[in-house]
Structures are given as C-alpha cells and as structure tokens.
CSV table of C-alpha atoms (C1' of nucleotides) in Angstrom, one decimal:
chain,number,residue,atom,x,y,z
V,1,MET,CA,198.7,236.4,-8.3
V,2,PRO,CA,195.3,236.7,-10.3
V,3,ALA,CA,192.5,238.5,-9.6
V,4,LYS,CA,190.5,236.7,-6.9
V,5,VAL,CA,187.1,238.7,-7.9
V,6,ASP,CA,185.7,236.2,-10.3
V,7,ILE,CA,186.4,232.9,-9.0
V,8,PRO,CA,183.6,230.6,-7.2
V,9,ARG,CA,184.3,230.0,-3.8
V,10,LYS,CA,183.6,226.3,-4.5
V,11,SER,CA,186.1,226.0,-6.3
V,12,ILE,CA,188.3,227.2,-3.3
V,13,TYR,CA,186.5,225.1,-1.6
V,14,ARG,CA,187.6,222.4,-3.8
V,15,LEU,CA,191.3,222.9,-4.3
V,16,SER,CA,191.6,222.7,-0.2
V,17,ILE,CA,190.5,218.6,-1.2
V,18,TYR,CA,192.3,218.5,-3.7
V,19,GLN,CA,195.3,219.9,-2.0
V,20,ARG,CA,194.9,216.9,0.8
V,21,CYS,CA,194.6,214.4,-2.3
V,22,LEU,CA,197.9,216.1,-3.4
V,23,GLN,CA,200.0,215.2,-0.1
V,24,ARG,CA,198.5,212.3,-0.2
V,25,LEU,CA,200.3,211.0,-3.3
V,26,ARG,CA,203.2,213.1,-2.5
V,27,GLU,CA,203.9,210.8,0.4
V,28,ASN,CA,203.5,207.5,-1.8
V,29,GLN,CA,206.3,209.5,-4.1
V,30,VAL,CA,203.6,210.1,-7.2
V,31,ASP,CA,204.3,212.2,-9.1
V,32,THR,CA,202.4,212.8,-12.0
V,33,VAL,CA,198.6,212.5,-11.8
V,34,SER,CA,195.7,213.0,-14.4
V,35,SER,CA,192.5,215.4,-13.7
V,36,ALA,CA,190.5,211.9,-13.8
V,37,ALA,CA,192.3,210.2,-11.3
V,38,LEU,CA,192.7,213.4,-9.1
V,39,ALA,CA,189.0,214.1,-9.5
V,40,LYS,CA,188.6,210.6,-8.3
V,41,ALA,CA,189.5,211.0,-5.1
V,42,ALA,CA,188.5,214.2,-3.9
V,43,GLY,CA,184.9,213.1,-5.2
V,44,VAL,CA,184.4,215.2,-7.7
V,45,LYS,CA,184.3,215.1,-12.1
V,46,SER,CA,187.1,215.7,-14.1
V,47,THR,CA,186.2,218.5,-16.0
V,48,GLN,CA,185.4,220.1,-12.6
V,49,LEU,CA,188.7,220.1,-11.3
V,50,ARG,CA,190.5,221.4,-15.1
V,51,LYS,CA,188.1,224.2,-14.6
V,52,ASP,CA,189.0,224.9,-11.2
V,53,LEU,CA,192.4,224.7,-11.6
V,54,ALA,CA,192.4,226.4,-15.2
V,55,TYR,CA,191.5,229.6,-13.0
V,56,PHE,CA,195.2,230.2,-12.0
V,57,GLY,CA,197.2,229.4,-15.4
V,58,GLN,CA,198.1,226.3,-17.8
V,59,LEU,CA,198.7,224.1,-14.8
V,60,GLY,CA,198.9,220.7,-16.5
V,61,THR,CA,200.5,219.3,-19.5
V,62,ARG,CA,198.1,217.8,-22.3
V,63,GLY,CA,198.3,214.3,-22.6
V,64,LEU,CA,200.4,213.7,-19.2
V,65,GLY,CA,198.5,215.5,-16.5
V,66,TYR,CA,199.6,217.4,-13.5
V,67,ASN,CA,202.8,217.2,-11.9
V,68,VAL,CA,202.1,216.5,-7.7
V,69,ASP,CA,204.5,218.8,-6.2
V,70,ALA,CA,204.3,222.0,-8.9
V,71,LEU,CA,200.6,221.3,-8.5
V,72,SER,CA,200.5,221.3,-4.3
V,73,GLY,CA,203.2,224.7,-4.2
V,74,THR,CA,200.8,226.6,-6.7
V,75,ILE,CA,197.7,225.5,-4.5
V,76,GLY,CA,199.5,226.1,-1.5
V,77,ASP,CA,200.4,229.7,-2.6
V,78,VAL,CA,196.1,230.4,-3.7
V,79,LEU,CA,195.2,229.3,-0.2
V,80,GLY,CA,197.9,231.2,1.4
V,81,GLN,CA,199.5,227.8,3.1
V,82,ASN,CA,203.0,228.9,2.4
V,83,LYS,CA,203.7,231.0,5.8
V,84,LEU,CA,202.3,229.8,8.6
V,85,GLN,CA,199.6,231.9,9.1
V,86,PRO,CA,198.7,232.8,12.9
V,87,VAL,CA,194.7,232.5,14.1
V,88,ILE,CA,193.2,234.0,17.6
V,89,LEU,CA,190.7,231.9,19.5
V,90,VAL,CA,187.9,233.7,20.8
V,91,GLY,CA,185.6,231.8,23.7
V,92,VAL,CA,187.9,228.9,25.6
V,93,GLY,CA,183.9,226.7,26.2
V,94,ASN,CA,183.7,222.9,25.2
V,95,LEU,CA,184.2,223.6,21.6
V,96,GLY,CA,187.1,226.1,21.8
V,97,SER,CA,189.1,224.4,24.0
V,98,ALA,CA,188.9,221.3,22.1
V,99,LEU,CA,189.7,223.4,18.8
V,100,MET,CA,193.1,224.2,20.7
V,101,ARG,CA,193.9,220.7,21.2
V,102,TYR,CA,193.2,219.9,17.6
V,103,GLY,CA,196.4,219.6,15.8
V,104,GLY,CA,195.6,219.7,12.7
V,105,PHE,CA,195.4,222.8,11.9
V,106,ARG,CA,199.9,223.9,11.9
V,107,LYS,CA,199.6,221.1,9.4
V,108,GLU,CA,197.4,223.2,7.5
V,109,GLY,CA,199.6,225.9,7.8
V,110,PHE,CA,197.7,227.8,10.5
V,111,GLU,CA,198.7,228.6,14.1
V,112,ILE,CA,196.8,229.6,16.8
V,113,ALA,CA,198.8,232.0,17.8
V,114,ALA,CA,196.6,232.9,21.5
V,115,ALA,CA,193.3,232.5,22.7
V,116,PHE,CA,190.7,234.8,24.7
V,117,ASP,CA,188.4,234.3,27.1
V,118,LEU,CA,185.9,236.3,29.6
V,119,ALA,CA,187.6,233.7,32.7
V,120,PRO,CA,191.1,232.9,30.8
V,121,ARG,CA,192.8,229.5,32.6
V,122,LYS,CA,195.4,227.4,31.0
V,123,VAL,CA,193.9,224.9,28.8
V,124,PRO,CA,195.6,221.5,29.9
V,125,GLY,CA,197.9,219.5,27.4
V,126,VAL,CA,198.3,222.7,25.3
V,127,ASN,CA,201.2,225.3,24.4
V,128,VAL,CA,198.9,228.2,23.3
V,129,PRO,CA,198.3,231.1,26.1
V,130,VAL,CA,194.7,231.7,27.0
V,131,LEU,CA,194.5,235.6,27.7
V,132,ALA,CA,192.4,238.0,29.0
V,133,MET,CA,189.4,239.3,26.7
V,134,THR,CA,190.9,243.2,27.3
V,135,ASP,CA,193.8,241.6,26.0
V,136,MET,CA,192.6,240.9,22.5
V,137,PRO,CA,192.8,244.5,20.9
V,138,ASP,CA,196.2,244.4,21.6
V,139,PHE,CA,196.9,241.8,20.6
V,140,ILE,CA,195.5,241.9,17.2
V,141,ARG,CA,197.5,244.9,16.4
V,142,ARG,CA,200.9,244.2,17.7
V,143,GLN,CA,200.7,240.7,16.1
V,144,ASN,CA,199.0,241.7,12.9
V,145,VAL,CA,196.1,239.0,13.2
V,146,LYS,CA,194.2,239.0,10.4
V,147,MET,CA,191.9,235.5,11.6
V,148,ALA,CA,190.0,234.4,14.0
V,149,ILE,CA,188.1,231.8,15.1
V,150,LEU,CA,184.7,232.5,17.3
V,151,SER,CA,183.6,230.0,20.1
V,152,VAL,CA,181.7,232.1,21.8
V,153,PRO,CA,178.2,231.8,23.1
V,154,ALA,CA,175.6,233.5,20.4
V,155,SER,CA,174.6,235.9,23.1
V,156,SER,CA,177.8,237.6,23.2
V,157,ALA,CA,179.0,236.4,19.2
V,158,GLN,CA,177.8,239.9,17.7
V,159,SER,CA,179.8,242.4,20.4
V,160,VAL,CA,182.8,239.9,20.1
V,161,VAL,CA,183.0,240.7,16.3
V,162,ASN,CA,182.1,243.9,16.4
V,163,GLU,CA,185.5,244.9,18.4
V,164,MET,CA,187.9,241.9,16.4
V,165,VAL,CA,186.5,243.9,13.1
V,166,GLN,CA,187.3,247.0,14.5
V,167,HIS,CA,191.1,245.7,15.8
V,168,GLY,CA,191.9,244.4,12.4
V,169,ILE,CA,190.3,241.2,11.9
V,170,GLN,CA,189.4,240.3,8.2
V,171,ALA,CA,188.3,237.4,8.7
V,172,ILE,CA,186.4,235.0,11.0
V,173,LEU,CA,185.3,231.0,11.4
V,174,ASN,CA,182.2,231.2,13.5
V,175,PHE,CA,180.5,228.7,15.9
V,176,SER,CA,178.2,230.5,17.3
V,177,PRO,CA,174.6,229.7,16.3
V,178,THR,CA,173.8,233.2,15.2
V,179,VAL,CA,174.1,235.7,12.0
V,180,LEU,CA,176.8,237.5,12.2
V,181,ASP,CA,176.5,241.1,10.8
V,182,VAL,CA,179.8,242.5,9.6
V,183,PRO,CA,181.5,245.1,7.4
V,184,GLU,CA,181.9,244.1,3.3
V,185,ASN,CA,185.3,243.7,3.4
V,186,VAL,CA,185.6,240.9,6.3
V,187,VAL,CA,184.5,237.5,5.7
V,188,VAL,CA,183.0,234.5,7.4
V,189,ASN,CA,182.1,231.1,7.7
V,190,SER,CA,180.0,230.1,9.7
V,191,VAL,CA,179.7,226.0,10.9
V,192,ASP,CA,176.5,225.8,12.8
V,193,LEU,CA,176.3,222.1,14.0
V,194,ALA,CA,172.4,221.9,14.7
V,195,VAL,CA,171.9,223.6,11.4
V,196,GLU,CA,173.7,220.4,9.6
V,197,LEU,CA,172.1,218.2,11.5
V,198,GLU,CA,168.3,219.8,10.7
V,199,ASN,CA,169.6,219.8,7.4
V,200,LEU,CA,170.5,215.7,7.3
V,201,SER,CA,167.1,215.5,9.1
V,202,TYR,CA,165.3,216.6,6.7
V,203,PHE,CA,166.7,214.5,4.0
V,204,ILE,CA,166.1,211.4,5.5
V,205,ARG,CA,162.7,209.8,4.7
S,1,MET,CA,154.8,216.0,3.6
S,2,PRO,CA,155.7,217.8,-0.6
S,3,ALA,CA,157.8,215.9,-2.9
S,4,LYS,CA,161.7,216.5,-1.3
S,5,VAL,CA,163.3,216.5,-4.8
S,6,ASP,CA,163.5,219.9,-6.5
S,7,ILE,CA,163.9,221.7,-3.6
S,8,PRO,CA,166.9,223.2,-3.2
S,9,ARG,CA,169.0,222.2,-0.6
S,10,LYS,CA,170.1,225.7,0.2
S,11,SER,CA,166.9,226.8,0.9
S,12,ILE,CA,166.8,223.8,3.4
S,13,TYR,CA,169.5,225.3,4.9
S,14,ARG,CA,167.8,228.4,5.6
S,15,LEU,CA,165.3,227.3,6.7
S,16,SER,CA,167.3,226.3,10.1
S,17,ILE,CA,168.3,229.8,10.4
S,18,TYR,CA,164.3,231.1,10.0
S,19,GLN,CA,163.5,228.7,12.6
S,20,ARG,CA,166.0,229.9,14.9
S,21,CYS,CA,164.7,233.8,14.0
S,22,LEU,CA,161.5,232.9,14.9
S,23,GLN,CA,162.5,230.9,18.2
S,24,ARG,CA,163.3,234.5,19.5
S,25,LEU,CA,160.2,236.1,18.3
S,26,ARG,CA,158.2,233.7,20.0
S,27,GLU,CA,160.0,234.3,23.2
S,28,ASN,CA,159.9,238.0,22.7
S,29,GLN,CA,155.2,237.2,22.0
S,30,VAL,CA,155.5,238.5,18.9
S,31,ASP,CA,153.4,237.1,16.9
S,32,THR,CA,153.2,237.9,13.5
S,33,VAL,CA,155.6,238.5,11.0
S,34,SER,CA,156.2,240.2,7.8
S,35,SER,CA,158.7,238.1,5.0
S,36,ALA,CA,161.1,241.6,5.2
S,37,ALA,CA,161.1,241.6,8.6
S,38,LEU,CA,161.9,238.0,9.0
S,39,ALA,CA,164.6,237.9,6.0
S,40,LYS,CA,166.7,240.9,8.0
S,41,ALA,CA,167.1,238.9,10.6
S,42,ALA,CA,168.3,236.3,9.1
S,43,GLY,CA,170.7,238.1,6.9
S,44,VAL,CA,169.1,237.6,3.2
S,45,LYS,CA,166.4,239.7,0.8
S,46,SER,CA,163.0,239.4,2.0
S,47,THR,CA,161.8,237.5,-2.0
S,48,GLN,CA,164.6,234.9,-1.1
S,49,LEU,CA,162.5,234.0,2.3
S,50,ARG,CA,159.6,234.1,0.2
S,51,LYS,CA,160.7,231.5,-2.2
S,52,ASP,CA,161.7,229.5,0.3
S,53,LEU,CA,158.7,229.4,2.2
S,54,ALA,CA,156.4,229.0,-0.8
S,55,TYR,CA,158.0,225.1,-1.3
S,56,PHE,CA,156.3,224.1,1.1
S,57,GLY,CA,152.7,225.7,0.7
S,58,GLN,CA,151.2,229.0,1.1
S,59,LEU,CA,151.8,229.7,4.8
S,60,GLY,CA,151.3,233.6,4.9
S,61,THR,CA,148.7,235.9,4.9
S,62,ARG,CA,148.7,238.5,1.9
S,63,GLY,CA,149.1,242.1,3.4
S,64,LEU,CA,149.8,240.9,6.5
S,65,GLY,CA,152.7,238.4,6.8
S,66,TYR,CA,153.4,235.7,8.7
S,67,ASN,CA,152.0,233.9,12.1
S,68,VAL,CA,155.0,232.9,14.0
S,69,ASP,CA,154.1,230.0,15.9
S,70,ALA,CA,151.9,228.5,12.9
S,71,LEU,CA,155.4,229.0,10.5
S,72,SER,CA,157.8,228.0,13.3
S,73,GLY,CA,155.5,224.6,13.4
S,74,THR,CA,155.2,223.8,9.5
S,75,ILE,CA,159.0,224.7,9.4
S,76,GLY,CA,159.8,222.1,12.5
S,77,ASP,CA,157.8,219.6,10.8
S,78,VAL,CA,159.9,219.6,7.3
S,79,LEU,CA,163.3,219.5,9.5
S,80,GLY,CA,161.9,216.9,11.7
S,81,GLN,CA,162.3,218.8,14.6
S,82,ASN,CA,159.3,217.9,16.3
S,83,LYS,CA,160.1,214.6,17.6
S,84,LEU,CA,163.4,214.0,19.1
S,85,GLN,CA,165.5,212.7,16.7
S,86,PRO,CA,168.1,209.8,18.3
S,87,VAL,CA,171.8,210.5,17.2
S,88,ILE,CA,174.7,208.5,17.9
S,89,LEU,CA,178.3,210.0,17.9
S,90,VAL,CA,181.2,208.0,16.9
S,91,GLY,CA,185.0,208.7,17.8
S,92,VAL,CA,185.2,210.1,21.6
S,93,GLY,CA,188.1,212.1,21.4
S,94,ASN,CA,188.6,215.9,22.1
S,95,LEU,CA,186.4,216.8,19.4
S,96,GLY,CA,183.7,214.3,20.6
S,97,SER,CA,183.6,214.8,23.9
S,98,ALA,CA,183.5,218.8,22.8
S,99,LEU,CA,180.6,218.0,20.9
S,100,MET,CA,178.6,215.5,23.4
S,101,ARG,CA,179.0,218.2,26.4
S,102,TYR,CA,177.3,220.7,23.5
S,103,GLY,CA,173.8,221.1,24.7
S,104,GLY,CA,172.5,223.1,22.1
S,105,PHE,CA,171.5,219.9,19.9
S,106,ARG,CA,168.4,218.7,22.2
S,107,LYS,CA,167.0,221.6,21.9
S,108,GLU,CA,166.8,221.8,18.3
S,109,GLY,CA,165.6,218.2,18.2
S,110,PHE,CA,168.3,215.9,18.7
S,111,GLU,CA,169.4,213.8,21.3
S,112,ILE,CA,172.8,212.0,21.2
S,113,ALA,CA,171.5,208.6,22.3
S,114,ALA,CA,175.0,206.8,22.8
S,115,ALA,CA,178.5,207.3,21.4
S,116,PHE,CA,181.4,204.6,20.7
S,117,ASP,CA,185.0,204.8,20.7
S,118,LEU,CA,187.7,201.6,20.6
S,119,ALA,CA,188.4,202.9,24.2
S,120,PRO,CA,185.2,203.9,25.7
S,121,ARG,CA,185.2,205.7,28.6
S,122,LYS,CA,183.3,208.1,30.4
S,123,VAL,CA,182.7,211.8,29.7
S,124,PRO,CA,183.1,213.8,32.8
S,125,GLY,CA,180.0,215.7,33.3
S,126,VAL,CA,177.6,214.2,30.2
S,127,ASN,CA,174.9,211.7,30.9
S,128,VAL,CA,175.5,209.9,27.5
S,129,PRO,CA,177.0,206.3,27.7
S,130,VAL,CA,180.1,205.5,25.9
S,131,LEU,CA,179.8,202.3,24.7
S,132,ALA,CA,182.4,199.7,23.1
S,133,MET,CA,182.4,200.1,19.0
S,134,THR,CA,181.9,196.1,18.5
S,135,ASP,CA,178.3,197.2,20.2
S,136,MET,CA,177.6,200.0,17.6
S,137,PRO,CA,175.4,197.6,14.3
S,138,ASP,CA,173.3,196.6,17.5
S,139,PHE,CA,172.6,199.6,19.0
S,140,ILE,CA,172.0,200.8,15.7
S,141,ARG,CA,170.0,198.5,14.0
S,142,ARG,CA,167.9,197.9,18.3
S,143,GLN,CA,167.1,202.0,18.5
S,144,ASN,CA,166.3,202.3,15.3
S,145,VAL,CA,169.3,205.3,14.6
S,146,LYS,CA,169.4,206.7,11.4
S,147,MET,CA,171.7,209.9,11.9
S,148,ALA,CA,175.9,209.8,12.8
S,149,ILE,CA,177.8,212.2,14.2
S,150,LEU,CA,181.6,211.1,12.4
S,151,SER,CA,184.4,212.5,14.6
S,152,VAL,CA,186.7,209.5,14.8
S,153,PRO,CA,190.6,210.0,12.6
S,154,ALA,CA,190.5,210.7,8.9
S,155,SER,CA,192.3,206.9,9.0
S,156,SER,CA,189.6,204.9,10.0
S,157,ALA,CA,186.8,207.1,9.0
S,158,GLN,CA,185.7,205.3,6.0
S,159,SER,CA,185.7,202.1,7.5
S,160,VAL,CA,183.3,203.1,10.6
S,161,VAL,CA,181.2,204.7,7.3
S,162,ASN,CA,180.8,201.4,5.8
S,163,GLU,CA,180.2,199.8,9.2
S,164,MET,CA,177.1,202.6,10.3
S,165,VAL,CA,175.6,202.6,6.7
S,166,GLN,CA,175.5,198.8,6.9
S,167,HIS,CA,173.8,198.7,9.8
S,168,GLY,CA,171.2,201.1,8.8
S,169,ILE,CA,172.4,205.0,9.5
S,170,GLN,CA,170.8,207.4,6.8
S,171,ALA,CA,172.7,210.4,7.8
S,172,ILE,CA,176.2,211.5,8.5
S,173,LEU,CA,177.8,214.6,10.0
S,174,ASN,CA,181.4,214.5,9.4
S,175,PHE,CA,183.9,216.5,11.0
S,176,SER,CA,187.2,214.0,9.6
S,177,PRO,CA,188.8,215.6,7.0
S,178,THR,CA,188.6,213.2,3.9
S,179,VAL,CA,186.3,212.4,1.7
S,180,LEU,CA,183.8,209.5,2.2
S,181,ASP,CA,182.0,207.2,-0.3
S,182,VAL,CA,178.6,206.1,0.4
S,183,PRO,CA,175.7,204.6,-1.8
S,184,GLU,CA,174.1,207.2,-2.9
S,185,ASN,CA,170.6,207.1,0.0
S,186,VAL,CA,172.9,208.1,2.0
S,187,VAL,CA,173.4,211.8,3.1
S,188,VAL,CA,176.8,213.0,4.4
S,189,ASN,CA,177.1,216.6,5.5
S,190,SER,CA,180.6,217.3,6.1
S,191,VAL,CA,182.4,220.0,8.5
S,192,ASP,CA,186.0,220.4,7.6
S,193,LEU,CA,188.0,223.0,10.2
S,194,ALA,CA,190.9,222.9,8.2
S,195,VAL,CA,189.3,223.8,5.0
S,196,GLU,CA,186.8,226.7,6.4
S,197,LEU,CA,190.6,228.0,7.7
S,198,GLU,CA,192.2,227.7,4.3
S,199,ASN,CA,189.0,229.1,2.4
S,200,LEU,CA,189.3,232.4,4.8
S,201,SER,CA,193.0,232.9,4.1
S,202,TYR,CA,192.0,232.6,0.2
S,203,PHE,CA,189.8,235.5,0.8
S,204,ILE,CA,192.4,238.4,3.0
S,205,ARG,CA,194.5,240.3,0.9
W,1,DC,C1',196.3,208.0,-29.2
W,2,DT,C1',196.6,210.5,-24.4
W,3,DA,C1',194.8,214.1,-21.4
W,4,DT,C1',194.1,219.3,-20.8
W,5,DG,C1',191.9,223.4,-21.6
W,6,DT,C1',188.0,225.7,-22.4
W,7,DG,C1',184.2,228.5,-25.4
W,8,DA,C1',178.8,227.1,-25.8
W,9,DA,C1',174.8,224.8,-23.8
W,10,DC,C1',172.7,223.1,-19.1
W,11,DT,C1',171.5,223.3,-15.2
W,12,DA,C1',170.3,225.4,-10.2
W,13,DC,C1',170.0,229.3,-7.7
W,14,DT,C1',168.7,234.5,-7.1
W,15,DT,C1',166.3,238.3,-7.9
W,16,DC,C1',162.9,241.3,-10.2
W,17,DA,C1',157.9,242.1,-11.2
W,18,DC,C1',153.7,242.4,-10.9
W,19,DA,C1',149.3,239.8,-10.2
W,20,DG,C1',146.8,238.3,-6.1
W,21,DC,C1',144.8,238.1,-1.7
W,22,DT,C1',143.0,241.2,2.8
A,1,DA,C1',147.4,250.4,0.9
A,2,DG,C1',150.2,246.5,2.4
A,3,DC,C1',152.8,242.1,2.0
A,4,DT,C1',152.7,237.6,-0.1
A,5,DG,C1',152.5,234.3,-4.1
A,6,DT,C1',155.1,233.3,-8.2
A,7,DG,C1',156.1,233.5,-13.2
A,8,DA,C1',160.2,235.4,-15.9
A,9,DA,C1',164.2,237.3,-16.1
A,10,DG,C1',168.8,237.2,-14.2
A,11,DT,C1',173.5,235.2,-12.1
A,12,DA,C1',176.2,231.3,-10.9
A,13,DG,C1',178.1,227.2,-11.4
A,14,DT,C1',178.7,222.4,-13.9
A,15,DT,C1',178.7,219.9,-17.9
A,16,DC,C1',180.0,218.7,-22.4
A,17,DA,C1',182.3,218.5,-26.4
A,18,DC,C1',185.9,219.3,-28.8
A,19,DA,C1',190.2,221.5,-30.1
A,20,DT,C1',194.7,221.6,-28.7
A,21,DA,C1',199.1,220.1,-26.9
A,22,DG,C1',202.6,216.3,-26.1
DNA sequence: CTATGTGAACTACTTCACAGCT
DNA sequence: AGCTGTGAAGTAGTTCACATAG
C-alpha cells in the first residue's frame, strides 16, 4: 500500500462516500462510470474526485472512465473494508445501545465484537455480548482489537481512553462531549452532537 | 452581529469547544483566563484561539487575558445559544429515540420540540410528543422551526429533506448515510458513522 | 472526440513574529 | 513584564488548464 503520510484526511473521508455510490452502481449492474458522473452522485467536483483517486495510482481509463468493480475493490483495500474488522463499544447507555442495534456497520466491514459497561446487561435484540469494564483489557489483547467506539459520559471518557490505549486500542470513535488526550500514534474521530447543532445554529440567520 | 461570510467554519466549530471549557471554568469560579490556558484545555494552539476570537472583536484585555463570563456570553450570542432554539427530530428509530433521550441538547440551548415518524409511538421516559409525518409541515410553519435532526433510513432521506426545506427548515443535522441535495440557503451537517469508522480504519496500520 | 491524470495557480486555513495595550 | 491582536509568512487543500491516452 502507498505511503499514507501525505494523503489528506478529507480525501479519505470522500473515498467512503465514493464507495457508497459505487455500491449503488454495482447493484444497478453499471460497470463503468466517469469521474463526472460519480462526482455528481457524491456531491463533489470531478477534478477533486480524480485528484483523490490519483493518490492511489492510475485507476481509470482515459477516454472511458472507471471500472466500477475494480475501483470499488481498490477503495475497499485502502479503507480496510475487505476483511471484517472487530470493534469494541464502551458505554452501553442510550446512545451506546442504539449504536449496537445499528446494522450498518457490518455491511461496511465492521463487527462489534463486544460491548463493555460498568453495569453490564444484555441489550435486547442484539447478538453482542455485554461485558464488565474489568474484562476490557483482556478482551482487547486476546482478540487483538484495534478500534473502539466510546459512548460513556464525558466525566469518565479520559480515564477509559487511557486504559484502552494502554492495552492496544489504536483508533477511537468518540461520542463523549470532551477533548481527549491520546498518544501520537492513536487516532481519534469525535462526533459531538451539541457542537454540530451549534454550528448549524450559527449559519441560520 | 458581524458579517458571517468570511469566518471559517472550523473556527465556529472550535467556538463550541471553547464554550464548553469556559463553562467548566465558570463552575470552578475562575473569572479570568489566558489564551494559552484556554487553548490548552481545548486542544488547540493559543494563536489559533486568539485568531478565532478576534473575528468577533476585541474580546480580551492585553496583559491580562479574557473575562470568562463575558467571553462565554459573547460566544453564546454568536452560536445562538442564548435563546432556546426549537429543533424537530424526524425518524424515531433506534438512533432517533436515543437522541431524544440524550439530555445534553437542552443544556446547550436546543430543545427537541417534537419528533415525527411514519409510525409514531411514544418514546418511554421522554417528554417529547411523537407525531405523524403528515403533521410535520404544519408544525414547522406554526412553531417557526428552523432546525431539524434527520435520522430516517437513507432511502427516504432525500424526500423527507425536500419536504422539510419546502416548509421552512434551514439547517439539518443528518444521520442518514447519504448525500443530501439542498438549496444554497440550507445548511447540512452530516454525521456518518460508517464513514467515521472507515476513516479510522485507514489510519491504523 | 472523450475522459483521465497532473503540474501550476489559487484559495483557505494555520502559525509566526511582533506591535500595541494594561 | 505579560498577554492580546494582527499583518505577514507558511502550509494544506482545491480548482484550473491542459497534456496525454484510448
């Protein structure tokens, strides 16, 4: 795989969007698509799409466009979708249990291998074990889990993160409304609902 | 209020973070804070914080720092937090009902005024009316609602958006995994769980 | 003639360096 | 002396313009 260092994070985000559009094309038996058409579906400019894809080699055919299957496969490799990636979820509250019930992850190559909570109890209708927080370190090591979804209250987020990271978690999707402090080699994406709403609120007059 | 046109969107996001940190300072009876200290808490560089704040005037005192109450008030004004902003939520599934139960919105100045679903039924433990989709247009107009949270399946997202926008919604927080097409004057922030995970997946080796 | 790939130009954002108040 | 505010410099990301391949 090519060097990851100087590919913009925003390009990576867009690859996911392209991938979704390609999936739809595939379902519709389309086998070739131009940058213009795919860009339209993804809501970006065609030059941007071509730049994004060019980071990963010459993926298209001049005069013709991109092969849907091949492009989708390449993007899947880049995003690590092509092998099921185990993820743990920590904090089985309102949001946590809703996320456990959300089926969309598996389709995109992720599997919630287990959930953890201080007061573990089964989430109805979901086939994921809910374990005690004290079982987390062991689970991470044994199953070699690298990714975690964090949906605990803000007050305990940092301490949970410290423990996760210490036992091998390298990437965290954070839903707690707080700024997390992590080592250089750990990636955090934060989804902060209040921040998103406030941002919208600013842009309405 | 000053012209919104050339203030970077990222600055607005950061204002929300600063606001949270200020709130904590306020709880601890701190009344003055330096850009260095606040920036540290927010996880940004102090120059960036000062630039962000400078868009809204001279808010600090040279040699001293920023008054916590005053700064928090100004940011609240900018973000429209100082009057309770009504929001509707459309799509009362797993995620939708979890969002309804999430208490954090009100604290930040937002109130879920009503929720809408094709098959409306009360969400236990929440004091928000759940109404039929057909009631939405009227509700938006009568209550003059400008903001919406969208948590419907991808397949119906665009048509719901079209209807919302037609009746006056100006800002949408979108949880559906799809690209929305909206008029120029409508703002959309999308939170796409699969995209966030894929992005993390890319950055772990 | 069509559509990709890409250096060059441009735009947006961040950081620096330091002037200006208190 | 201490800390903010800000033009200037630097960096990152986007768009343009066009050479290149089918």
